PDB file of C-alpha atoms and ligand atoms in Angstrom:
ATOM      1  CA  VAL C 340      22.164 -22.286 -13.134  1.00 43.00           C
ATOM      2  CA  GLU C 341      21.378 -22.180 -16.746  1.00 47.00           C
ATOM      3  CA  SER C 342      23.772 -20.019 -18.376  1.00 51.00           C
ATOM      4  CA  ARG C 343      22.889 -17.216 -20.967  1.00 51.00           C
ATOM      5  CA  THR C 344      24.539 -18.948 -23.801  1.00 48.00           C
ATOM      6  CA  GLU C 345      23.148 -22.257 -23.119  1.00 49.00           C
ATOM      7  CA  ARG C 346      19.622 -20.334 -23.231  1.00 50.00           C
ATOM      8  CA  VAL C 347      20.155 -18.666 -26.551  1.00 47.00           C
ATOM      9  CA  ALA C 348      21.170 -22.173 -28.155  1.00 46.00           C
ATOM     10  CA  VAL C 349      17.897 -23.621 -26.862  1.00 48.00           C
ATOM     11  CA  ALA C 350      15.933 -20.832 -27.996  1.00 48.00           C
ATOM     12  CA  ARG C 351      17.562 -21.154 -31.876  1.00 47.00           C
ATOM     13  CA  ASP C 352      16.872 -24.817 -31.577  1.00 49.00           C
ATOM     14  CA  VAL C 353      13.044 -23.997 -31.086  1.00 53.00           C
ATOM     15  CA  SER C 354      12.395 -21.449 -32.996  1.00 52.00           C
ATOM     16  CA  GLY C 355      15.229 -20.222 -35.524  1.00 57.00           C
ATOM     17  CA  ASP C 356      17.812 -17.582 -35.812  1.00 66.00           C
ATOM     18  CA  THR C 357      14.937 -14.246 -35.785  1.00 69.00           C
ATOM     19  CA  ALA C 358      13.750 -15.334 -32.021  1.00 80.00           C
ATOM     20  CA  VAL C 359      17.073 -15.214 -30.722  1.00 80.00           C
ATOM     21  CA  ILE C 360      18.368 -12.063 -32.368  1.00 80.00           C
ATOM     22  CA  ASP C 361      14.891 -10.643 -31.221  1.00 86.00           C
ATOM     23  CA  GLN C 362      15.807 -11.847 -27.793  1.00 86.00           C
ATOM     24  CA  ILE C 363      18.972 -10.257 -27.659  1.00 87.00           C
ATOM     25  CA  GLU C 364      17.734  -6.794 -29.160  1.00 88.00           C
ATOM     26  CA  LEU C 365      14.949  -6.424 -26.630  1.00 90.00           C
ATOM     27  CA  ALA C 366      17.196  -7.233 -23.632  1.00 90.00           C
ATOM     28  CA  ARG C 367      19.782  -4.571 -24.859  1.00 89.00           C
ATOM     29  CA  ASP C 368      16.650  -2.198 -25.323  1.00 90.00           C
ATOM     30  CA  LEU C 369      15.416  -2.634 -21.684  1.00 92.00           C
ATOM     31  CA  THR C 370      18.863  -1.598 -20.105  1.00 89.00           C
ATOM     32  CA  LEU C 371      17.694   1.975 -21.618  1.00 92.00           C
ATOM     33  CA  ALA C 372      13.868   1.710 -21.287  1.00 95.00           C
ATOM     34  CA  ILE C 373      13.915   2.716 -17.833  1.00 88.00           C
ATOM     35  CA  GLU C 374      15.784   5.861 -17.981  1.00 88.00           C
ATOM     36  CA  ARG C 375      13.807   6.900 -21.438  1.00 92.00           C
ATOM     37  CA  GLU C 376      10.764   6.526 -19.223  1.00 92.00           C
ATOM     38  CA  GLU C 377       9.132   3.603 -21.925  1.00 97.00           C
ATOM     39  CA  LEU C 378       8.007   1.863 -18.957  1.00 97.00           C
ATOM     40  CA  PHE C 379       4.591   2.302 -17.559  1.00 98.00           C
ATOM     41  CA  LEU C 380       2.370   0.648 -14.852  1.00 98.00           C
ATOM     42  CA  GLN C 381      -1.109  -0.446 -14.914  1.00 98.00           C
ATOM     43  CA  TYR C 382      -3.332  -1.414 -12.197  1.00 98.00           C
ATOM     44  CA  GLN C 383      -5.977  -3.906 -11.472  1.00 98.00           C
ATOM     45  CA  PRO C 384      -8.221  -3.576  -8.714  1.00 98.00           C
ATOM     46  CA  LYS C 385      -8.862  -6.494  -6.184  1.00 98.00           C
ATOM     47  CA  VAL C 386     -12.508  -6.448  -4.846  1.00 98.00           C
ATOM     48  CA  HIS C 387     -13.542  -7.858  -1.260  1.00 97.00           C
ATOM     49  CA  LEU C 388     -16.438  -9.838  -1.696  1.00 97.00           C
ATOM     50  CA  ARG C 389     -18.066  -9.606   2.077  1.00 96.00           C
ATOM     51  CA  ARG C 390     -17.061  -5.594   2.048  1.00 95.00           C
ATOM     52  CA  GLN C 391     -17.827  -5.150  -1.905  1.00 95.00           C
ATOM     53  CA  GLN C 392     -15.091  -2.662  -1.958  1.00 96.00           C
ATOM     54  CA  ILE C 393     -11.635  -2.094  -3.603  1.00 97.00           C
ATOM     55  CA  THR C 394      -9.165  -2.900  -0.528  1.00 94.00           C
ATOM     56  CA  SER C 395      -6.147  -3.053  -2.823  1.00 98.00           C
ATOM     57  CA  VAL C 396      -4.772  -2.779  -6.731  1.00 98.00           C
ATOM     58  CA  GLU C 397      -2.031  -4.635  -8.462  1.00 98.00           C
ATOM     59  CA  ALA C 398       0.721  -3.007 -10.206  1.00 98.00           C
ATOM     60  CA  LEU C 399       1.578  -4.437 -13.689  1.00 98.00           C
ATOM     61  CA  VAL C 400       4.388  -3.123 -15.608  1.00 98.00           C
ATOM     62  CA  ARG C 401       4.254  -2.558 -19.465  1.00 98.00           C
ATOM     63  CA  TRP C 402       6.659  -1.511 -21.998  1.00 96.00           C
ATOM     64  CA  ASN C 403       6.045   1.073 -24.425  1.00 96.00           C
ATOM     65  CA  HIS C 404       8.525   0.187 -27.230  1.00 95.00           C
ATOM     66  CA  PRO C 405       9.370   2.912 -29.786  1.00 93.00           C
ATOM     67  CA  THR C 406       9.130   0.133 -32.688  1.00 93.00           C
ATOM     68  CA  ARG C 407       7.356  -2.489 -31.288  1.00 93.00           C
ATOM     69  CA  GLY C 408       4.634  -0.900 -29.502  1.00 94.00           C
ATOM     70  CA  LEU C 409       3.394  -2.703 -26.617  1.00 96.00           C
ATOM     71  CA  VAL C 410       5.329  -5.065 -24.880  1.00 94.00           C
ATOM     72  CA  LEU C 411       4.068  -7.201 -22.005  1.00 95.00           C
ATOM     73  CA  PRO C 412       5.718  -8.425 -19.228  1.00 96.00           C
ATOM     74  CA  ASN C 413       6.058 -12.066 -20.033  1.00 95.00           C
ATOM     75  CA  ASP C 414       8.340 -11.044 -23.144  1.00 93.00           C
ATOM     76  CA  PHE C 415      10.592  -9.301 -21.153  1.00 95.00           C
ATOM     77  CA  ILE C 416      10.446 -10.057 -17.274  1.00 96.00           C
ATOM     78  CA  PRO C 417      12.178 -12.894 -18.033  1.00 94.00           C
ATOM     79  CA  LEU C 418      15.391 -11.281 -20.023  1.00 93.00           C
ATOM     80  CA  ALA C 419      15.230  -8.519 -17.048  1.00 95.00           C
ATOM     81  CA  GLU C 420      15.674 -11.326 -14.507  1.00 94.00           C
ATOM     82  CA  GLU C 421      18.634 -12.849 -16.733  1.00 92.00           C
ATOM     83  CA  SER C 422      20.555  -9.383 -16.749  1.00 90.00           C
ATOM     84  CA  ARG C 423      19.654  -7.917 -13.836  1.00 91.00           C
ATOM     85  CA  ASP C 424      17.820  -5.577 -15.369  1.00 95.00           C
ATOM     86  CA  ILE C 425      15.361  -6.783 -12.775  1.00 96.00           C
ATOM     87  CA  VAL C 426      16.575  -4.704 -10.039  1.00 97.00           C
ATOM     88  CA  ALA C 427      16.458  -1.589 -11.393  1.00 96.00           C
ATOM     89  CA  LEU C 428      12.814  -2.224 -12.779  1.00 97.00           C
ATOM     90  CA  THR C 429      11.597  -3.335  -9.614  1.00 98.00           C
ATOM     91  CA  LEU C 430      12.883  -0.242  -7.811  1.00 97.00           C
ATOM     92  CA  TRP C 431      11.167   1.862 -10.300  1.00 97.00           C
ATOM     93  CA  THR C 432       8.135  -0.025 -10.034  1.00 98.00           C
ATOM     94  CA  ILE C 433       7.998   0.757  -6.375  1.00 98.00           C
ATOM     95  CA  ARG C 434       9.163   4.336  -6.851  1.00 98.00           C
ATOM     96  CA  ARG C 435       5.967   4.957  -9.249  1.00 98.00           C
ATOM     97  CA  SER C 436       3.491   3.104  -7.172  1.00 98.00           C
ATOM     98  CA  ILE C 437       4.495   4.916  -4.399  1.00 98.00           C
ATOM     99  CA  GLN C 438       4.155   8.344  -6.367  1.00 98.00           C
ATOM    100  CA  ASP C 439       0.766   6.899  -7.472  1.00 98.00           C
ATOM    101  CA  GLN C 440      -0.768   5.985  -4.327  1.00 98.00           C
ATOM    102  CA  LYS C 441      -0.200   9.817  -3.018  1.00 98.00           C
ATOM    103  CA  THR C 442      -2.521  10.928  -5.990  1.00 98.00           C
ATOM    104  CA  LEU C 443      -4.923   8.053  -5.059  1.00 98.00           C
ATOM    105  CA  ALA C 444      -4.987   9.134  -1.689  1.00 98.00           C
ATOM    106  CA  ASP C 445      -5.228  13.384  -2.351  1.00 98.00           C
ATOM    107  CA  LYS C 446      -8.343  11.931  -4.210  1.00 96.00           C
ATOM    108  CA  GLY C 447      -9.728  10.538  -0.948  1.00 96.00           C
ATOM    109  CA  HIS C 448      -8.940   6.650  -2.130  1.00 96.00           C
ATOM    110  CA  ASP C 449      -6.646   4.963   0.428  1.00 96.00           C
ATOM    111  CA  LEU C 450      -5.683   1.355  -1.435  1.00 97.00           C
ATOM    112  CA  ARG C 451      -2.503  -0.711  -1.020  1.00 98.00           C
ATOM    113  CA  ILE C 452      -0.278  -1.401  -3.977  1.00 98.00           C
ATOM    114  CA  PHE C 453       0.712  -4.829  -4.386  1.00 99.00           C
ATOM    115  CA  ILE C 454       4.025  -5.169  -6.710  1.00 98.00           C
ATOM    116  CA  ASN C 455       5.519  -8.395  -8.593  1.00 98.00           C
ATOM    117  CA  ILE C 456       8.498  -9.429  -7.197  1.00 98.00           C
ATOM    118  CA  ALA C 457      10.943 -11.472  -8.949  1.00 97.00           C
ATOM    119  CA  GLY C 458      12.104 -14.675  -7.268  1.00 94.00           C
ATOM    120  CA  VAL C 459      16.305 -13.420  -7.635  1.00 95.00           C
ATOM    121  CA  LEU C 460      15.742 -10.164  -5.622  1.00 97.00           C
ATOM    122  CA  LEU C 461      14.507 -12.294  -2.428  1.00 96.00           C
ATOM    123  CA  ALA C 462      18.336 -13.330  -2.501  1.00 95.00           C
ATOM    124  CA  ASP C 463      19.476  -9.954  -3.269  1.00 95.00           C
ATOM    125  CA  LYS C 464      20.606  -7.831  -0.050  1.00 95.00           C
ATOM    126  CA  ARG C 465      21.305  -4.530  -2.010  1.00 96.00           C
ATOM    127  CA  PHE C 466      17.660  -4.831  -3.537  1.00 98.00           C
ATOM    128  CA  VAL C 467      16.062  -5.768  -0.011  1.00 98.00           C
ATOM    129  CA  ARG C 468      17.920  -2.441   1.112  1.00 98.00           C
ATOM    130  CA  ARG C 469      17.245   0.090  -1.108  1.00 98.00           C
ATOM    131  CA  ALA C 470      13.383  -1.305  -1.124  1.00 98.00           C
ATOM    132  CA  CYS C 471      12.640  -0.972   2.744  1.00 98.00           C
ATOM    133  CA  ALA C 472      14.343   2.131   2.331  1.00 98.00           C
ATOM    134  CA  LEU C 473      11.788   3.535  -0.452  1.00 98.00           C
ATOM    135  CA  VAL C 474       9.056   2.229   1.789  1.00 98.00           C
ATOM    136  CA  GLU C 475      10.511   3.296   4.882  1.00 98.00           C
ATOM    137  CA  SER C 476      10.952   6.982   3.795  1.00 98.00           C
ATOM    138  CA  SER C 477       7.506   7.103   1.815  1.00 98.00           C
ATOM    139  CA  GLY C 478       5.275   5.431   4.500  1.00 96.00           C
ATOM    140  CA  ALA C 479       3.873   4.259   1.752  1.00 98.00           C
ATOM    141  CA  ARG C 480       0.972   0.993   1.862  1.00 98.00           C
ATOM    142  CA  LEU C 481       2.605  -1.804  -0.309  1.00 98.00           C
ATOM    143  CA  GLY C 482       2.015  -5.554  -0.825  1.00 98.00           C
ATOM    144  CA  PHE C 483       4.843  -8.003  -2.334  1.00 98.00           C
ATOM    145  CA  GLU C 484       3.531 -10.663  -4.368  1.00 98.00           C
ATOM    146  CA  ILE C 485       6.192 -13.680  -4.716  1.00 97.00           C
ATOM    147  CA  THR C 486       5.674 -17.297  -5.728  1.00 93.00           C
ATOM    148  CA  GLU C 487       6.584 -20.320  -3.890  1.00 90.00           C
ATOM    149  CA  THR C 488       9.122 -21.290  -6.774  1.00 88.00           C
ATOM    150  CA  SER C 489      11.329 -18.158  -5.839  1.00 88.00           C
ATOM    151  CA  VAL C 490      11.467 -19.624  -1.928  1.00 90.00           C
ATOM    152  CA  ILE C 491      12.798 -22.949  -2.860  1.00 86.00           C
ATOM    153  CA  ARG C 492      16.611 -22.389  -3.964  1.00 84.00           C
ATOM    154  CA  ASP C 493      17.450 -20.766  -0.926  1.00 89.00           C
ATOM    155  CA  PRO C 494      14.600 -21.080   1.582  1.00 91.00           C
ATOM    156  CA  GLU C 495      16.325 -19.934   4.664  1.00 93.00           C
ATOM    157  CA  GLY C 496      17.630 -16.372   3.086  1.00 95.00           C
ATOM    158  CA  ALA C 497      14.016 -15.925   1.066  1.00 96.00           C
ATOM    159  CA  ILE C 498      11.928 -16.452   4.224  1.00 96.00           C
ATOM    160  CA  ALA C 499      14.505 -14.216   6.241  1.00 96.00           C
ATOM    161  CA  ASN C 500      14.369 -11.255   3.530  1.00 97.00           C
ATOM    162  CA  LEU C 501      10.337 -11.710   3.428  1.00 97.00           C
ATOM    163  CA  LYS C 502      10.468 -11.362   7.218  1.00 97.00           C
ATOM    164  CA  VAL C 503      12.506  -8.176   6.691  1.00 98.00           C
ATOM    165  CA  PHE C 504       9.696  -6.840   4.340  1.00 98.00           C
ATOM    166  CA  ALA C 505       6.890  -7.717   6.548  1.00 98.00           C
ATOM    167  CA  ASP C 506       7.821  -6.311   9.776  1.00 98.00           C
ATOM    168  CA  ILE C 507       8.125  -2.943   8.325  1.00 98.00           C
ATOM    169  CA  GLY C 508       4.369  -3.460   7.174  1.00 98.00           C
ATOM    170  CA  ILE C 509       4.715  -4.787   3.904  1.00 98.00           C
ATOM    171  CA  VAL C 510       1.970  -6.978   3.508  1.00 98.00           C
ATOM    172  CA  ILE C 511       3.106 -10.464   1.578  1.00 98.00           C
ATOM    173  CA  ALA C 512       1.001 -12.388  -0.698  1.00 98.00           C
ATOM    174  CA  ILE C 513       1.822 -15.731  -2.181  1.00 96.00           C
ATOM    175  CA  ASP C 514       1.263 -15.481  -6.186  1.00 96.00           C
ATOM    176  CA  ASP C 515       0.365 -18.473  -8.511  1.00 94.00           C
ATOM    177  CA  TYR C 516      -0.674 -20.640  -5.828  1.00 94.00           C
ATOM    178  CA  GLY C 517      -1.154 -24.277  -7.172  1.00 89.00           C
ATOM    179  CA  ALA C 518       0.859 -23.642 -10.626  1.00 89.00           C
ATOM    180  CA  GLY C 519       4.335 -24.062  -9.820  1.00 81.00           C
ATOM    181  CA  LEU C 520       5.942 -26.421  -7.050  1.00 78.00           C
ATOM    182  CA  SER C 521       4.057 -26.121  -3.921  1.00 78.00           C
ATOM    183  CA  SER C 522       5.543 -27.008  -0.759  1.00 79.00           C
ATOM    184  CA  LEU C 523       3.551 -27.063   2.546  1.00 82.00           C
ATOM    185  CA  ALA C 524       6.737 -27.190   4.593  1.00 80.00           C
ATOM    186  CA  TYR C 525       7.481 -23.395   2.782  1.00 84.00           C
ATOM    187  CA  LEU C 526       3.713 -22.721   3.032  1.00 87.00           C
ATOM    188  CA  LYS C 527       3.380 -22.695   6.967  1.00 87.00           C
ATOM    189  CA  GLN C 528       6.914 -20.870   7.532  1.00 91.00           C
ATOM    190  CA  LEU C 529       5.935 -17.688   4.406  1.00 94.00           C
ATOM    191  CA  PRO C 530       5.301 -14.685   6.603  1.00 96.00           C
ATOM    192  CA  ALA C 531       2.335 -14.456   4.018  1.00 97.00           C
ATOM    193  CA  ARG C 532      -1.190 -12.499   4.762  1.00 98.00           C
ATOM    194  CA  GLU C 533      -2.765 -13.693   1.567  1.00 98.00           C
ATOM    195  CA  LEU C 534      -2.966 -16.729  -0.756  1.00 97.00           C
ATOM    196  CA  LYS C 535      -3.635 -15.814  -4.624  1.00 97.00           C
ATOM    197  CA  ILE C 536      -5.130 -19.333  -6.347  1.00 97.00           C
ATOM    198  CA  ASP C 537      -3.820 -19.197 -10.077  1.00 95.00           C
ATOM    199  CA  LYS C 538      -6.241 -18.482 -12.661  1.00 95.00           C
ATOM    200  CA  LEU C 539      -5.431 -21.848 -14.151  1.00 94.00           C
ATOM    201  CA  PHE C 540      -7.954 -23.021 -11.450  1.00 94.00           C
ATOM    202  CA  VAL C 541     -10.480 -20.080 -11.850  1.00 96.00           C
ATOM    203  CA  THR C 542     -11.100 -19.429 -15.251  1.00 92.00           C
ATOM    204  CA  GLN C 543     -12.797 -23.105 -15.993  1.00 89.00           C
ATOM    205  CA  LEU C 544     -14.322 -23.079 -12.556  1.00 93.00           C
ATOM    206  CA  THR C 545     -17.782 -23.392 -13.574  1.00 92.00           C
ATOM    207  CA  SER C 546     -17.140 -25.643 -16.382  1.00 91.00           C
ATOM    208  CA  SER C 547     -14.774 -28.109 -14.690  1.00 87.00           C
ATOM    209  CA  ASN C 548     -15.671 -31.292 -12.359  1.00 88.00           C
ATOM    210  CA  ARG C 549     -12.327 -31.148 -10.732  1.00 90.00           C
ATOM    211  CA  ASP C 550     -11.433 -27.290 -10.237  1.00 90.00           C
ATOM    212  CA  PRO C 551     -14.152 -26.565  -7.714  1.00 93.00           C
ATOM    213  CA  LEU C 552     -12.502 -29.051  -5.299  1.00 94.00           C
ATOM    214  CA  ILE C 553      -9.236 -27.937  -5.690  1.00 93.00           C
ATOM    215  CA  VAL C 554     -10.342 -24.246  -4.697  1.00 96.00           C
ATOM    216  CA  ARG C 555     -12.584 -25.092  -2.328  1.00 96.00           C
ATOM    217  CA  SER C 556      -9.741 -27.250  -0.313  1.00 94.00           C
ATOM    218  CA  THR C 557      -6.840 -24.495  -1.325  1.00 95.00           C
ATOM    219  CA  ILE C 558      -9.141 -21.555   0.239  1.00 97.00           C
ATOM    220  CA  ASP C 559      -9.947 -23.868   3.144  1.00 96.00           C
ATOM    221  CA  LEU C 560      -6.463 -24.622   3.911  1.00 95.00           C
ATOM    222  CA  ALA C 561      -5.371 -20.824   3.397  1.00 96.00           C
ATOM    223  CA  HIS C 562      -7.797 -19.801   6.114  1.00 97.00           C
ATOM    224  CA  ALA C 563      -6.334 -22.629   8.580  1.00 95.00           C
ATOM    225  CA  LEU C 564      -3.361 -21.034   8.157  1.00 94.00           C
ATOM    226  CA  GLU C 565      -5.018 -17.463   8.659  1.00 95.00           C
ATOM    227  CA  MET C 566      -4.814 -15.902   5.106  1.00 97.00           C
ATOM    228  CA  GLU C 567      -7.317 -14.471   3.018  1.00 98.00           C
ATOM    229  CA  VAL C 568      -7.551 -15.580   0.183  1.00 98.00           C
ATOM    230  CA  VAL C 569      -7.421 -13.889  -3.527  1.00 98.00           C
ATOM    231  CA  ALA C 570      -9.042 -15.756  -6.957  1.00 98.00           C
ATOM    232  CA  GLU C 571      -7.437 -14.490  -9.908  1.00 97.00           C
ATOM    233  CA  GLY C 572      -8.510 -14.654 -13.179  1.00 97.00           C
ATOM    234  CA  VAL C 573     -11.975 -14.254 -12.405  1.00 98.00           C
ATOM    235  CA  GLU C 574     -14.294 -13.628 -15.879  1.00 97.00           C
ATOM    236  CA  THR C 575     -17.531 -14.506 -15.063  1.00 96.00           C
ATOM    237  CA  GLN C 576     -20.756 -13.726 -12.649  1.00 97.00           C
ATOM    238  CA  ALA C 577     -20.949 -17.685 -12.325  1.00 96.00           C
ATOM    239  CA  ALA C 578     -17.100 -17.742 -11.230  1.00 97.00           C
ATOM    240  CA  MET C 579     -17.724 -14.906  -8.616  1.00 97.00           C
ATOM    241  CA  ALA C 580     -21.121 -16.452  -7.058  1.00 97.00           C
ATOM    242  CA  LEU C 581     -19.291 -19.878  -6.765  1.00 97.00           C
ATOM    243  CA  LEU C 582     -16.240 -18.072  -5.253  1.00 98.00           C
ATOM    244  CA  SER C 583     -18.603 -16.411  -2.834  1.00 97.00           C
ATOM    245  CA  VAL C 584     -20.192 -19.217  -1.492  1.00 97.00           C
ATOM    246  CA  MET C 585     -16.819 -21.342  -0.979  1.00 97.00           C
ATOM    247  CA  GLY C 586     -15.624 -18.276   1.415  1.00 98.00           C
ATOM    248  CA  CYS C 587     -13.096 -16.977  -0.925  1.00 98.00           C
ATOM    249  CA  ASP C 588     -12.112 -13.319   0.329  1.00 98.00           C
ATOM    250  CA  MET C 589     -11.274 -11.337  -2.566  1.00 98.00           C
ATOM    251  CA  ILE C 590     -11.680 -11.598  -6.067  1.00 98.00           C
ATOM    252  CA  GLN C 591      -9.454 -10.227  -9.197  1.00 98.00           C
ATOM    253  CA  GLY C 592     -10.320 -10.307 -12.877  1.00 98.00           C
ATOM    254  CA  PHE C 593     -11.439  -9.232 -16.010  1.00 98.00           C
ATOM    255  CA  LEU C 594     -15.289  -9.496 -14.620  1.00 97.00           C
ATOM    256  CA  ILE C 595     -14.111  -6.370 -12.434  1.00 97.00           C
ATOM    257  CA  SER C 596     -11.455  -4.995 -14.421  1.00 97.00           C
ATOM    258  CA  ARG C 597      -8.955  -5.133 -16.668  1.00 98.00           C
ATOM    259  CA  PRO C 598      -5.501  -3.633 -15.646  1.00 98.00           C
ATOM    260  CA  ILE C 599      -5.660   0.059 -16.039  1.00 98.00           C
ATOM    261  CA  ASN C 600      -3.876   3.165 -16.229  1.00 98.00           C
ATOM    262  CA  LEU C 601      -4.077   5.577 -13.259  1.00 98.00           C
ATOM    263  CA  ASP C 602      -6.274   8.188 -14.392  1.00 98.00           C
ATOM    264  CA  ALA C 603      -9.044   5.471 -15.735  1.00 98.00           C
ATOM    265  CA  LEU C 604      -8.418   3.649 -12.022  1.00 98.00           C
ATOM    266  CA  ILE C 605      -9.546   6.842 -10.343  1.00 97.00           C
ATOM    267  CA  HIS C 606     -12.683   7.149 -12.626  1.00 97.00           C
ATOM    268  CA  PHE C 607     -13.144   3.332 -11.891  1.00 97.00           C
ATOM    269  CA  LEU C 608     -12.944   4.081  -8.074  1.00 96.00           C
ATOM    270  CA  GLU C 609     -15.733   7.025  -8.532  1.00 95.00           C
ATOM    271  CA  ASP C 610     -18.180   5.525 -10.664  1.00 90.00           C
ATOM    272  CA  GLY C 611     -19.664   4.494  -7.431  1.00 76.00           C
ATOM    273  CA  LYS C 612     -19.848   0.630  -8.112  1.00 83.00           C
ATOM    274  CA  TYR C 613     -17.792  -0.215  -5.187  1.00 85.00           C
ATOM    275  CA  GLN C 614     -17.589   2.482  -2.548  1.00 74.00           C
TER     276      GLN C 614
HETATM  277  P1  C2E Q 490       0.821 -12.391 -12.706  1.00 72.65           P
HETATM  278  O1  C2E Q 490       1.341 -11.540 -11.476  1.00 72.65           O
HETATM  279  O2  C2E Q 490       0.071 -13.569 -12.558  1.00 72.65           O
HETATM  280  O3  C2E Q 490      -0.587 -11.404 -13.463  1.00 72.65           O
HETATM  281  C1  C2E Q 490      -1.575 -11.678 -13.496  1.00 72.65           C
HETATM  282  C2  C2E Q 490      -1.784 -11.566 -15.259  1.00 72.65           C
HETATM  283  O4  C2E Q 490      -3.036 -12.267 -15.514  1.00 72.65           O
HETATM  284  C3  C2E Q 490      -1.761 -10.441 -15.284  1.00 72.65           C
HETATM  285  O5  C2E Q 490      -0.957 -10.223 -16.972  1.00 72.65           O
HETATM  286  C4  C2E Q 490      -3.090 -10.027 -15.772  1.00 72.65           C
HETATM  287  O6  C2E Q 490      -3.217  -9.096 -17.229  1.00 72.65           O
HETATM  288  C5  C2E Q 490      -3.861 -11.196 -16.278  1.00 72.65           C
HETATM  289  N1  C2E Q 490      -5.265 -11.246 -16.046  1.00 72.65           N
HETATM  290  C6  C2E Q 490      -5.814 -10.347 -14.681  1.00 72.65           C
HETATM  291  N2  C2E Q 490      -7.004 -10.644 -14.659  1.00 72.65           N
HETATM  292  C7  C2E Q 490      -7.260 -11.759 -15.618  1.00 72.65           C
HETATM  293  C8  C2E Q 490      -8.388 -12.467 -16.119  1.00 72.65           C
HETATM  294  O7  C2E Q 490      -9.429 -12.292 -15.607  1.00 72.65           O
HETATM  295  N3  C2E Q 490      -8.355 -13.131 -17.176  1.00 72.65           N
HETATM  296  C9  C2E Q 490      -7.378 -13.581 -17.805  1.00 72.65           C
HETATM  297  N4  C2E Q 490      -7.162 -14.698 -18.740  1.00 72.65           N
HETATM  298  N5  C2E Q 490      -5.925 -12.791 -17.672  1.00 72.65           N
HETATM  299  C10 C2E Q 490      -6.159 -12.063 -16.673  1.00 72.65           C
HETATM  300  P2  C2E Q 490      -0.015  -9.725 -17.345  1.00 72.65           P
HETATM  301  O8  C2E Q 490       0.048  -8.294 -17.312  1.00 72.65           O
HETATM  302  O9  C2E Q 490       0.489  -9.617 -19.161  1.00 72.65           O
HETATM  303  O10 C2E Q 490       1.412 -10.005 -16.599  1.00 72.65           O
HETATM  304  C11 C2E Q 490       1.868 -11.427 -16.504  1.00 72.65           C
HETATM  305  C12 C2E Q 490       2.756 -11.657 -15.281  1.00 72.65           C
HETATM  306  O11 C2E Q 490       4.213 -10.645 -15.749  1.00 72.65           O
HETATM  307  C13 C2E Q 490       2.737 -11.330 -14.183  1.00 72.65           C
HETATM  308  O12 C2E Q 490       1.764 -12.746 -13.591  1.00 72.65           O
HETATM  309  C14 C2E Q 490       3.616 -11.104 -13.196  1.00 72.65           C
HETATM  310  O13 C2E Q 490       4.562 -12.278 -13.113  1.00 72.65           O
HETATM  311  C15 C2E Q 490       4.948 -10.573 -14.330  1.00 72.65           C
HETATM  312  N6  C2E Q 490       4.645  -8.968 -14.031  1.00 72.65           N
HETATM  313  C16 C2E Q 490       3.964  -8.373 -14.209  1.00 72.65           C
HETATM  314  N7  C2E Q 490       4.414  -7.039 -14.025  1.00 72.65           N
HETATM  315  C17 C2E Q 490       5.770  -7.409 -13.136  1.00 72.65           C
HETATM  316  C18 C2E Q 490       6.549  -6.600 -12.372  1.00 72.65           C
HETATM  317  O14 C2E Q 490       6.140  -5.300 -12.104  1.00 72.65           O
HETATM  318  N8  C2E Q 490       7.492  -7.032 -11.884  1.00 72.65           N
HETATM  319  C19 C2E Q 490       7.720  -8.548 -11.876  1.00 72.65           C
HETATM  320  N9  C2E Q 490       9.049  -9.328 -11.784  1.00 72.65           N
HETATM  321  N10 C2E Q 490       6.824  -9.045 -12.598  1.00 72.65           N
HETATM  322  C20 C2E Q 490       5.577  -8.706 -13.461  1.00 72.65           C
HETATM  323 CA1   CA Q 491       0.774 -11.100  -9.586  1.00 72.65          CA
HETATM  324 CA1   CA Q 492      -0.794 -14.454 -10.726  1.00 72.65          CA
HETATM  325 CA1   CA Q 493       1.267 -15.757 -13.297  1.00 72.65          CA
END
């Protein structure tokens, strides 16, 4: 495990002192951000291609920083993982998603909400207990998106915790498939119902020779393992048409919608396009 000081040293070499101080400040601010309600969620719909329906949304966290303005997750999730703030952040995300799901249900929209779960949390017994308690006491319909990389350090422990989640009705989705370290041995053992093909293979689907082959064989593999396939990063009609022909089950991407606030999601659901 890389220590914090080592990482800081690396950052200093690469990008100079300002970047390091920046990161330390941001990490310190993050601890307070949750209490100060500076975090908020946006939702991005997934469309089921055959049903032409929105069946679920992914919750994506954003940080409205008092002096820096909008900070995106790639700039603070890694810091949160290192400082352990990821535990509080993710429990907050689960609680907010449960509230928002109730708001949606009151308006007649019954959607599963998927939450990104960092790898470190799959080794954290206290997190697992508290997450399960939130889901069980609310009866919420959630999904957890995890990457295969997060299973590699302690496969037995991580898979056991994923089974605990799956047993209480949380749908497990494998995120960013194909972008990290993939192991068919783990893929077979994970209690996952969805596989999300990384946008790396999707954004250039119709302009590359190889990506369509990779995507098609991934869809076939997932179906053989009885998983539904989500293509993320769908930006064009042409990509959607090709994915549909390939038998992809769901798509997510800017073509359908960018990640949007709850109010905008409600408007989107009510504009009639996917009902
Ligand atoms: P991800 O889970 O792979 O999320 C998808 C990212 O792709 C999102 O970026 C989304 O805005 C973007 N995206 C969606 N559609 C398109 C498209 O058509 N084209 C392109 N080019 N991009 C698209 P975002 O919101 O900046 O999130 C980045 C990453 O931050 C996420 O990647 C996820 O790994 C992480 N993240 C976000 N929220 C959370 C959270 O609550 N907890 C944890 N642990 N990680 C989170
Ligand atoms: Ca995700
Ligand atoms: Ca992803
Ligand atoms: Ca990603």
